[in-house]
Every structure is written in C-alpha cells, then in structure tokens.
Amino acid sequence: MSDQPIPAVLDRTERSGSPGLVLLFAAFLVAIAAAFSLLPREQAANLIIGLLAFLAVIGIFALFAYAVGFLQFAGQATRNDVTKLVCDSGQEGLVVTEADGKMLYANDAYMTLSGARDTADLRAVERLFTGTPEVSEAIYRLAQAAREGKRNSEELRLSPPLTGEGWVGWYRIRVRPLSFARGRRVTLWTVADITRERERHENVFQELQHAIDFLDHAPAGFFSCDQYGDVSYMNATLADWLDYDLAQVGSGGLSLSDFIAGGGASLLSSVIGSPGEVRTERFDIDLKNRGGQSIPVRLLHRVAFAHDGTPGISRTLVLNRASGEEPAEDLRAAEVRFARVFNSTPVAIATVDASGRITRSNAAFARLIPEALKRGDSGFDRSIYAGVVDRDHPAVAAAVTAAIEAKSDIAPIDVGLKGEGQHSARLFVSPSEELNGTGATVYALDTTEQRTLQENFAQSQKMQAIGQLAGGVAHDFNNVLTAIIGYSDLLLANHRPTDPSFQDIMQIKQNANRAAGLVRQLLAFSRRQTLRPQVLQLGDVLSDLQMLLLRLVGEKVTLDLRYGRDLWLVKADLNQFEQVIVNLIVNARDAMPNGGQIVLRTRNITPEDCAVFNEKSLVPGDYVAVDVEDNGSGISPEVKDKIFEPFFTTKEVGKGTGLGLAMVYGIVKQTGGFVFCDSTVGEGTTFHILLPRHIPDENEEPVKKEVAKAPSADLTGHGTILLVEDEEAVRAFGARALTARGYTVIEAATGMDALEIVDKDPTAIDLIVSDVVMPEMDGPTMLGELRKRGVTAKVIFVSGYAEDAFAKNLPEGEAFGFLPKPFSLKQLIEAVKEHKG
C-alpha cells in the first residue's frame, strides 16, 4: 500500500457544530451570573445550590452515556474507521446521493475519475457522463432507477475516455438504494473503469475468431454432433467437400445420415464408453456429397461420456483419403493388414472394372461364385457376368455403372448363380478407389439357404390354401353325393333286378361311389378325413401287403422288400397307410413302362440321421422311414415342385386324376410325419416317408383286431328322431328313409329350428341325427344347448369332415355316433338302429 496520505474526500454524512447554540449557551451563563448579583444573598445561595444540583445530575447522565458509548467527545471516531477506510481507498468510484440529487459522499477513486481538484469541482454522475445518445439513454435509466429505489447496471462506452488516455473508455455504473440511519433515503452509485477488462475480452474474442477461421479453412474437415446424430457444427472445408452451404449447416436440420454413406451413421452412434470416459475411435468410411458422389475418408471420432454413461457432443476430424491428406503411415504394414482381412473375411468381395472384368477377389468370392473366375471362350474373362445367370445381367450392369458414377446407396441385387445346383446370392455394389475411380466393389452374400426357406414356406402356404379349398369343395360335394346315393337306394328298393331301369340306377350309384372315392382323396390331402390310428409295426404291415403289391407291379417290374432290424413302433391308420404305399408303388411302376426294379425299404432314423435328408422343414427326432425307390425316368425340377398338388398329373388324359400323391401328402401330414422326394432325370426317383416313433404307455393296451359285427336282419324300428340338416335334398332323403322304416322323424333345417322344436316338448326326442357344419349354429354348439335344456337323447353326427375336426368342440365326456358323408340308405338305417336300439 502506498505511503502517500489519502486525499480528502467529500463527506457530509456527520452533523457539524452550531455557533448559534454556543452564543445562546454563553448568554444563558451571563444571565445566571447577573441574577446572582441582583438577588439577595440567601436567595442567591439557594439558586446556586439548585443550579449545582441540576448540573450534577446532567454530569452523572453524561458520564453514564459516555460509559456505554452513547456519548463521544470531539476528536474521537464517530463511525467505523475500517468501513470508512475501505470506502475511501476503494478502486471503484463510490458516490452517495440523496433523493434531491445532493451528494453526501464521494471517495477518492470517483474524484480521480471525475478529474475534480477539490470538492467544489466535483460533479454528479449524471453530469459527468454525457455524450452520445446511447450514453445519455443509459444514464437516464440509471437515474430513473435511483429515483424509484431500484437496482440497475449499465456499461458505457466513451470516446474519448474521462482520463483522456487512449481512444475509447469503458465504464460500468451501478445504482442501488441504501437505508440511512436518520431516515433519509439515499442511493449508492458505483463507477468502475473496465477499459482494461474489455480490451482483454476483445483480445480473447479475436483469438477465438482466428482459431475458428483457422478451423474453418484447415486442410481437414471437422464436424460436431450430438448423441442423436444432429450436426451442430461443420467447418467450411468439410462443407465444401460435401457441397453444402455453411448457412444451411448452421441453421440446423443436418444429420449424419445426410452425408455419411451406407451404415456409417450407425457405426458412429455405436461407440460406447464408461461413465466419465473420453473415447476416440477411427473409422474408414465413405461420405456422400449433395450430388450423391462418394468421398472416402478417415474419421477420428472423439466422444466424451457423462458420469451417468450418456454420450455427449462428439468432436470428429475428417481426413480426405482421396486427396491424400491423411497422416503418413507405414503403407507396407497397412497393405499387409488389409490383405489379411480381405482374404480371411467370410464375405465374398471382388473389384470389377466398367466392363465387369474382375481385377481382384478374395477366397470367399472364389468359393461362392467360382464360375466368375474361370477363363473360357464364352466371351467372359474372369467376369462377374460369367458367374451370374443371364436374366440378371442387366441389373448387375446397372449397379456397376451407378458405382462408377460414384453414386451411393445403390440398392442390393438378388441374382441366381451359375454352376451346379440352384444357388443364389445378394450383391451389394459400391464405388471403388481402385482403377482411378473407374471400378466398383462387389460384396456377395450367399442367399441359397434363405431362398430355399422362403420357397418352402411359400410352398407350404400354397399347399395349405389349396387344402382349405379342396376341403371346402369336398364337403359341399359330399352333400350332393349323399343325395344321389340315397335316392339311388330308394329307387333300387322299388325296382327288381329284372327291371330295365335297375341297371341304369346301379350305374348312377356306382359312379356316385366312384366320385365319393375322389372326394375322400381330396379330404385326405386337406387332412380332414377320419383317421383311426393304431400302434403298428411297419415290417408286419408290409409283409401282409406284399402279395397285393406283387400283383400291382406286374411281371416286368421286380419288387425288392428290405426290412430294417428292430423297427420302432408307429401310430397310424392302417388302411390309410396301406393306401399310401399302394399309391407310391403304382406311381413307381408307371414310371418304368419297359420294366425295372422297385425297392421298398424300412429303417429307423435317429435325430443325427435327419441331416442326411437336407430338408429344412424336417424337425430332428426319432422316425421310422419307408423308402420307395425306382430306377425309372425320374422327375424334372419343374415338375417336382408340383407333384403334391391336387389334380396335377403328367399322365395322359383319362389315365390319372392327379390326386394320388396329394392323398399321400395329406395322410402323412395328418399322421404327423414328413414326405420328401429325391429324383434325378433318367436315373430314378425315391420317395421318403418318415413317421414319428411311438413309445407306448405302460397302461396302453395292445390293439385288438376288430371283429366285424353281423348286420342286423331287422332294420325297422320305432321312436322319434330329430333330423337336423341344412341341405334340403339330404334331409328329405333321410326323413323318407327313416319314416319308411317305422320311425317318427321331426325335421329341422338349422340348429336354431331344432332348439325351438325341443323347447315345445323336450321329452319327445329319442335320437338326434345332426349335420356338423350348418349356418347360424353348428352341430356341437346345438348339442350343448340341448343338454342345457335337459335333452338326454343320444346323438349321431354326420359330416363330410373327419370327426376329429369337431369332436374337440363337444362338451367334455360327451359320447356320440359318427356317420361320414356320403352314406347310403343302408348305412343310415344301421347307424340309427345301433344307437337307438
């Protein structure tokens, strides 16, 4: 601190002495003295004693006031000396004014700023700062705040400054109200010279501006983005590379995906780090300018992570590899590293020129598309087109052209590959840095398995749709056949065999029965036929069937049965399985018109053996396989995809219905098995049937052969039968047949009609014969409602579908009879007789 004494400051905060009060006090003392001289001695003595007592009291109170500090003598400090010293010697100018503008206090710093030599030259703040309109407006706002008792602060620029040094001076002026001890409202003005501070700020700003200018025009690109990929800053160099306007970038709306090709934006967003960590990752990717052209770059991507692990704003340096502006590195080491990755990657990669000629390829490409690397006389010399089927050449050529034009985001191409088997691939084509930018890089992924799965799924969906259609047609057709067969039986009952019409009616019935067989095959394909599964040992089944099969194949074809040892048990419908074998044997025989050999083989299949079939839909497990192999003409790939479709046949017109293999497919699928076909044109065909292994329960009883019951001689009866059938012809036939046999028949067209009939007299029903599929209410639902109404009569369901298709919809534990459509008059009467009793 300087040894110079602090100059005098303006201070009117303390009250000065009053000469008038001094003269008044002196006159009072003279008056007292005169009174002493004029009064008698006794009165003067009393007056003196009283005056002395009064002065003594005043003295005592003065001593007490001095002791407690209330009274101070002249020459002693009347306020806090430390506070006064701080204010007097402060660096900022301090001015205290009253409401009328009178200055009560001004420290030395303010007097120096104002240039006052003494208090007479001192000017108030409003008079000191004048000049431009901006200064006057600021001073007015400060004065207004002082009058209203509010706080305010302003920064003023004066040219020239108050001190006269330099060209410009900056000042910060504040006002705030003070509460004065004597009840007066005063305002404190603070004036600080901030010229040096502003100069430092301007220097920092200029340096920052220089840094920004340098960053904008640096030989490398730079951008910054948030965790969502929105770009907050991009330098002029990078904007120029990408052909963007800096104003457009600064206005927002630009994201990483707008200028990073392919999946590079996702690559940058995938950088993760620990809380508080700062990570720098290096990426070699391609950018795309506004015209779609690619720019190969190297990114140094720096991301700082917060304490909660969330990524903050990134800082990314962009080095343009096309212009050679990246840092020097060991090129030999980089080349070796690239070659190692290039040849070991499982992705097939090749570079091609504008004509499609392959200039470089890796091992994966050679394995996937070997035809493209062969040399020959076909016009192709190690060309991508040599490995792709002809129909896909235009698409590949268009992609290569787009890559040479430096376009990005070229759509992938699905192509077929030449060579053995039906292989396919998906090609991704992108611009290449090689060949001076006149080439393309082709990335190939093997999609053969995926395409096979898609085709199998599509085939499965198609077969399911055809099955639903076939099942619906079969159901409706069964109603028609039931009426034809039924009325034929009624006519035959009224005609003798010698009648000329008898044979005609028999022809109608026989053809109707033949049509019924075709319908059963449709139901087998749609998996809606009635199956009676039982535990079978396929070796025994085929032994019993051997004689029939030998008669079917004829003399030109030999049948070789090869039984596997210790075959597992399966659970299937015996009659339907025999029909499957017969159909396959007949088809194998027809494929060898000049003779040949059929091998019928059985064997166990373990889960490990399932892979041999190379079928994606086959679920690994324990199966019993039945193979039917011939050495006939074989099946072409185009035909092979359609052999299980109904009504598809390669035989001549009139020699095949196209339902044999469809029935095989449906029966095997409904049994829970699989059927596959392997065939080579000119060599032969093998059908593989895989039925799941059946493991009997401990309490499962062995299957006993059913003994056919002798038909009842007397087919007449009595009682009331509720016949529910929505098909009018079938209902009329059934009612007529039952009435002729002595039954009372109540007809109902729908389930709702049946409920109305029962509501009138629920005890009159002895037996219910009902269709399953009906409008408004199906048969199982109707039965449940009848049981709620107290009807206990037995029920016979008739349907063109399998009983398994509706049995699950019946009330639990409900017993019922089943009569499949189409049925004859005799079958209807026997079923009613059996359940009615």
XYZ file of C-alpha atoms in Angstrom, residues 32 43 88 122 138 181 220 225 241 295 298 331 357 375 394 466 491 616 621-622 626 672 686 735 747 805 808:
27
model
C -27.275 33.411 35.528
C -31.873 33.556 47.512
C -12.290 5.884 0.856
C -16.983 17.601 -8.029
C -28.107 4.619 -20.181
C -29.811 5.703 9.890
C -9.001 -31.319 -42.865
C -22.875 -33.730 -33.480
C -16.270 -31.240 -49.855
C -15.791 -39.456 -50.794
C -10.912 -41.479 -42.320
C 1.981 -48.291 -46.135
C -13.969 -57.847 -65.502
C -11.406 -68.405 -68.245
C -28.892 -56.091 -66.865
C -55.197 -75.489 -51.701
C -85.140 -96.266 -56.391
C -35.082 -77.581 -43.637
C -36.228 -86.644 -33.924
C -36.839 -90.399 -33.945
C -40.269 -96.069 -45.542
C -47.623 -86.117 -38.061
C -37.067 -92.115 -54.297
C -86.553 -88.366 -43.449
C -87.103 -82.233 -39.473
C -62.296 -81.770 -36.704
C -62.913 -81.122 -29.553
